[in-house]
């Protein structure tokens, strides 16, 4: 066993042996450069033998991860998102001081030697052999750049990163040979300035800053083009070890490193000693900016919409055939995404949600608006702020959307806001809105009278009848479809559902884009018409937008244009619109729902000087309250309730106001009205097509009918199972 001299140094013979060994290794590396493959070295590391005959395209123009910017419909920035904080800029938009500093400290002879600096290799070998440790590296800037390309391509894969940076053994030697070969080929394809530009854009400068521009903004809050000498020297010094020389954490070490760079610039003839002395006399001059990115930074409380944009991008095949391809494109970034968000509508929706329910309340409010005829999502807001801090009542669960788009697990029962869907199905089946039913306040209907879409009758030996009741005991009488919608009569709509068919009602809901909040089909249950199945608010807003568009259904969309980092336009989803209702039937629904707002349960929230239509909804035990309504220009759905649907809103304070019993008109309705008024301010009023809706024989006495709803009363609680306290839906 060899022995070290006292003090831990190598003996003279050991130094010679080390020098010779490294020299032999160097010879092997240089020999390897001339070989068509590296099999002669016995290298079998994955990737070592590939790509030596043709330089990969990513070497010349690496796909650098960059910031993606999300814009609203007017081109205003909503938020910046990225997996790596980087903004690619050309070399002429970087300070000359930075270019000179990087060359001086990392590769002083960069513009003089080729891809591999043999002189530097020999110098490093000699120095390292004499010291007994690695004191100097011999990689040129071009070689460093090649390594960084492989590190960048590895992304967040630890195994791939380790492979791209391995130092020892046959794999390490193979990596060095691969880098040298690519470096030689690269310098045949690119100029030195092009290589330097790529290098400065790919290099990591610490503090999550990739590339010179992001580093300059991070440490000095200014563009890389404006870096002063002492600032440029600091950044250049970080490249060797961003953590060791981190100026935020280790000021003294960073200062020493900066001054070393300045001295190297003098030695390299880039600056004079006087300029270096002046720069060394300055402190670090930090003006650190905390990187702000992600949907949590979105303006106009659009964090949930920002999050929805990402979900739409990752789920739509137009952005990549597989989920993995779409995720890779999103991670790569550099995109500019124009969205449908209307800044005026969003501001109004966000304020209405926050005014309608405080963040600390036990229940929350959601507001989502859709443009009829396009499916464009114009607003999306919640009363709880977007974020991950529960102490600040934040959440990242988008309660407006279904689970597969980042929403709650199941959605929420829509209550009576579902009844217009049954009415639409009836009209499409040729049933007249004049159809009347005379019912008691409570009825029992055989479940076998309802059939699923396989034609099978519903059977339940334990409870053969479906029992339900209206909200109030005095809701007894005769109603046609218009009056039943205005009064939100449960018994009428269960009878209508039995008439039109449960399957037909389910099919109409599907055509209107309504499914369960967990993205499963609606269940075939008699209580469907009363809103017993859980759905997402966006689905209800979009269904009502279909009524407003006179029966033309358009799938919800949030992305209208995408450009990549090169400014090239990428494909975006084509509008997906189809007619699902005859125009005259949709016009009839609109007329009946206008009556709800003008004379029925929604009369307290009618929009001033503007035609509107809508429907209230209040579920069992008042766990969910809704108002879904629209004009010809905008459809908005509002939901208020506990996220887990486990709180009865009875004797409750919401937004500082006490409610003995929360209702669709009294709680959700004012939020809807505020959001709609704000969104449509300055927009000329539009009108619905006028239509004569056939009425039943008893419509002349409608105002005197028992159960007619007076202003200020919700009258829409959807009680099934006779509305017994504590009994939930079927």
GROMACS .gro file of N, CA and C in nm, residues 487-544:
model
  174
  487UNK      N    1  -9.308   2.956  -1.038
  487UNK     CA    2  -9.328   2.921  -0.897
  487UNK      C    3  -9.235   2.811  -0.848
  488UNK      N    4  -9.159   2.751  -0.942
  488UNK     CA    5  -9.068   2.641  -0.911
  488UNK      C    6  -9.142   2.527  -0.840
  489UNK      N    7  -9.240   2.473  -0.911
  489UNK     CA    8  -9.328   2.370  -0.854
  489UNK      C    9  -9.267   2.232  -0.878
  490UNK      N   10  -9.225   2.169  -0.772
  490UNK     CA   11  -9.160   2.038  -0.782
  490UNK      C   12  -9.254   1.932  -0.838
  491UNK      N   13  -9.378   1.931  -0.787
  491UNK     CA   14  -9.471   1.825  -0.827
  491UNK      C   15  -9.501   1.833  -0.977
  492UNK      N   16  -9.513   1.954  -1.030
  492UNK     CA   17  -9.538   1.968  -1.173
  492UNK      C   18  -9.425   1.906  -1.254
  493UNK      N   19  -9.302   1.935  -1.215
  493UNK     CA   20  -9.191   1.892  -1.299
  493UNK      C   21  -9.161   1.743  -1.289
  494UNK      N   22  -9.197   1.681  -1.179
  494UNK     CA   23  -9.185   1.535  -1.174
  494UNK      C   24  -9.291   1.473  -1.265
  495UNK      N   25  -9.411   1.531  -1.265
  495UNK     CA   26  -9.514   1.482  -1.357
  495UNK      C   27  -9.471   1.505  -1.502
  496UNK      N   28  -9.411   1.620  -1.531
  496UNK     CA   29  -9.366   1.649  -1.666
  496UNK      C   30  -9.254   1.554  -1.707
  497UNK      N   31  -9.165   1.525  -1.615
  497UNK     CA   32  -9.057   1.431  -1.645
  497UNK      C   33  -9.113   1.293  -1.676
  498UNK      N   34  -9.215   1.254  -1.602
  498UNK     CA   35  -9.278   1.125  -1.629
  498UNK      C   36  -9.342   1.125  -1.769
  499UNK      N   37  -9.397   1.240  -1.809
  499UNK     CA   38  -9.461   1.253  -1.940
  499UNK      C   39  -9.359   1.252  -2.053
  500UNK      N   40  -9.254   1.334  -2.040
  500UNK     CA   41  -9.158   1.347  -2.150
  500UNK      C   42  -9.064   1.228  -2.156
  501UNK      N   43  -9.039   1.168  -2.041
  501UNK     CA   44  -8.948   1.054  -2.033
  501UNK      C   45  -8.820   1.089  -1.961
  502UNK      N   46  -8.781   1.005  -1.870
  502UNK     CA   47  -8.658   1.026  -1.796
  502UNK      C   48  -8.537   1.022  -1.888
  503UNK      N   49  -8.536   0.926  -1.981
  503UNK     CA   50  -8.423   0.915  -2.074
  503UNK      C   51  -8.414   1.039  -2.161
  504UNK      N   52  -8.529   1.089  -2.210
  504UNK     CA   53  -8.529   1.208  -2.294
  504UNK      C   54  -8.475   1.329  -2.218
  505UNK      N   55  -8.507   1.336  -2.089
  505UNK     CA   56  -8.455   1.445  -2.006
  505UNK      C   57  -8.304   1.432  -1.991
  506UNK      N   58  -8.257   1.310  -1.970
  506UNK     CA   59  -8.113   1.287  -1.958
  506UNK      C   60  -8.041   1.321  -2.088
  507UNK      N   61  -8.101   1.284  -2.200
  507UNK     CA   62  -8.040   1.312  -2.330
  507UNK      C   63  -8.032   1.462  -2.357
  508UNK      N   64  -8.136   1.537  -2.319
  508UNK     CA   65  -8.133   1.681  -2.337
  508UNK      C   66  -8.022   1.742  -2.251
  509UNK      N   67  -8.008   1.695  -2.128
  509UNK     CA   68  -7.901   1.745  -2.042
  509UNK      C   69  -7.765   1.719  -2.105
  510UNK      N   70  -7.749   1.600  -2.162
  510UNK     CA   71  -7.622   1.566  -2.225
  510UNK      C   72  -7.595   1.657  -2.345
  511UNK      N   73  -7.696   1.684  -2.425
  511UNK     CA   74  -7.678   1.771  -2.541
  511UNK      C   75  -7.648   1.914  -2.500
  512UNK      N   76  -7.693   1.953  -2.383
  512UNK     CA   77  -7.664   2.087  -2.331
  512UNK      C   78  -7.530   2.092  -2.259
  513UNK      N   79  -7.460   1.979  -2.253
  513UNK     CA   80  -7.329   1.976  -2.191
  513UNK      C   81  -7.330   1.952  -2.043
  514UNK      N   82  -7.440   1.901  -1.989
  514UNK     CA   83  -7.450   1.880  -1.845
  514UNK      C   84  -7.427   1.733  -1.814
  515UNK      N   85  -7.327   1.707  -1.734
  515UNK     CA   86  -7.299   1.574  -1.682
  515UNK      C   87  -7.268   1.588  -1.534
  516UNK      N   88  -7.244   1.478  -1.469
  516UNK     CA   89  -7.211   1.486  -1.327
  516UNK      C   90  -7.077   1.556  -1.308
  517UNK      N   91  -7.057   1.613  -1.191
  517UNK     CA   92  -6.933   1.684  -1.163
  517UNK      C   93  -6.811   1.595  -1.161
  518UNK      N   94  -6.832   1.464  -1.147
  518UNK     CA   95  -6.719   1.371  -1.156
  518UNK      C   96  -6.703   1.319  -1.298
  519UNK      N   97  -6.771   1.385  -1.392
  519UNK     CA   98  -6.762   1.354  -1.536
  519UNK      C   99  -6.820   1.219  -1.573
  520UNK      N  100  -6.905   1.167  -1.489
  520UNK     CA  101  -6.981   1.047  -1.519
  520UNK      C  102  -7.118   1.088  -1.571
  521UNK      N  103  -7.186   0.999  -1.646
  521UNK     CA  104  -7.321   1.032  -1.693
  521UNK      C  105  -7.417   1.052  -1.576
  522UNK      N  106  -7.519   1.132  -1.600
  522UNK     CA  107  -7.621   1.153  -1.498
  522UNK      C  108  -7.692   1.020  -1.469
  523UNK      N  109  -7.728   1.000  -1.345
  523UNK     CA  110  -7.796   0.877  -1.306
  523UNK      C  111  -7.944   0.886  -1.343
  524UNK      N  112  -8.001   0.772  -1.377
  524UNK     CA  113  -8.143   0.764  -1.411
  524UNK      C  114  -8.224   0.752  -1.283
  525UNK      N  115  -8.262   0.866  -1.226
  525UNK     CA  116  -8.342   0.869  -1.103
  525UNK      C  117  -8.455   0.969  -1.123
  526UNK      N  118  -8.573   0.943  -1.065
  526UNK     CA  119  -8.687   1.035  -1.083
  526UNK      C  120  -8.659   1.177  -1.034
  527UNK      N  121  -8.571   1.190  -0.935
  527UNK     CA  122  -8.542   1.322  -0.878
  527UNK      C  123  -8.448   1.404  -0.966
  528UNK      N  124  -8.411   1.351  -1.083
  528UNK     CA  125  -8.320   1.424  -1.172
  528UNK      C  126  -8.373   1.562  -1.205
  529UNK      N  127  -8.501   1.572  -1.236
  529UNK     CA  128  -8.558   1.700  -1.277
  529UNK      C  129  -8.553   1.804  -1.166
  530UNK      N  130  -8.542   1.759  -1.042
  530UNK     CA  131  -8.534   1.852  -0.929
  530UNK      C  132  -8.389   1.886  -0.895
  531UNK      N  133  -8.296   1.839  -0.978
  531UNK     CA  134  -8.156   1.875  -0.957
  531UNK      C  135  -8.087   1.794  -0.850
  532UNK      N  136  -8.117   1.665  -0.846
  532UNK     CA  137  -8.056   1.582  -0.742
  532UNK      C  138  -7.915   1.535  -0.777
  533UNK      N  139  -7.882   1.534  -0.907
  533UNK     CA  140  -7.748   1.492  -0.948
  533UNK      C  141  -7.651   1.609  -0.935
  534UNK      N  142  -7.530   1.582  -0.890
  534UNK     CA  143  -7.433   1.690  -0.870
  534UNK      C  144  -7.367   1.727  -1.003
  535UNK      N  145  -7.358   1.857  -1.030
  535UNK     CA  146  -7.302   1.908  -1.154
  535UNK      C  147  -7.208   2.024  -1.122
  536UNK      N  148  -7.138   2.072  -1.224
  536UNK     CA  149  -7.047   2.184  -1.208
  536UNK      C  150  -7.114   2.313  -1.253
  537UNK      N  151  -7.090   2.424  -1.185
  537UNK     CA  152  -7.150   2.552  -1.226
  537UNK      C  153  -7.122   2.589  -1.371
  538UNK      N  154  -7.002   2.561  -1.423
  538UNK     CA  155  -6.972   2.594  -1.562
  538UNK      C  156  -7.069   2.522  -1.656
  539UNK      N  157  -7.106   2.399  -1.623
  539UNK     CA  158  -7.198   2.324  -1.707
  539UNK      C  159  -7.335   2.392  -1.710
  540UNK      N  160  -7.379   2.441  -1.596
  540UNK     CA  161  -7.510   2.507  -1.593
  540UNK      C  162  -7.506   2.640  -1.667
  541UNK      N  163  -7.398   2.715  -1.650
  541UNK     CA  164  -7.386   2.841  -1.724
  541UNK      C  165  -7.387   2.815  -1.874
  542UNK      N  166  -7.320   2.709  -1.916
  542UNK     CA  167  -7.312   2.678  -2.058
  542UNK      C  168  -7.446   2.627  -2.111
  543UNK      N  169  -7.519   2.553  -2.030
  543UNK     CA  170  -7.652   2.507  -2.072
  543UNK      C  171  -7.745   2.626  -2.093
  544UNK      N  172  -7.741   2.721  -1.999
  544UNK     CA  173  -7.825   2.840  -2.012
  544UNK      C  174  -7.778   2.927  -2.129
   0.00000   0.00000   0.00000
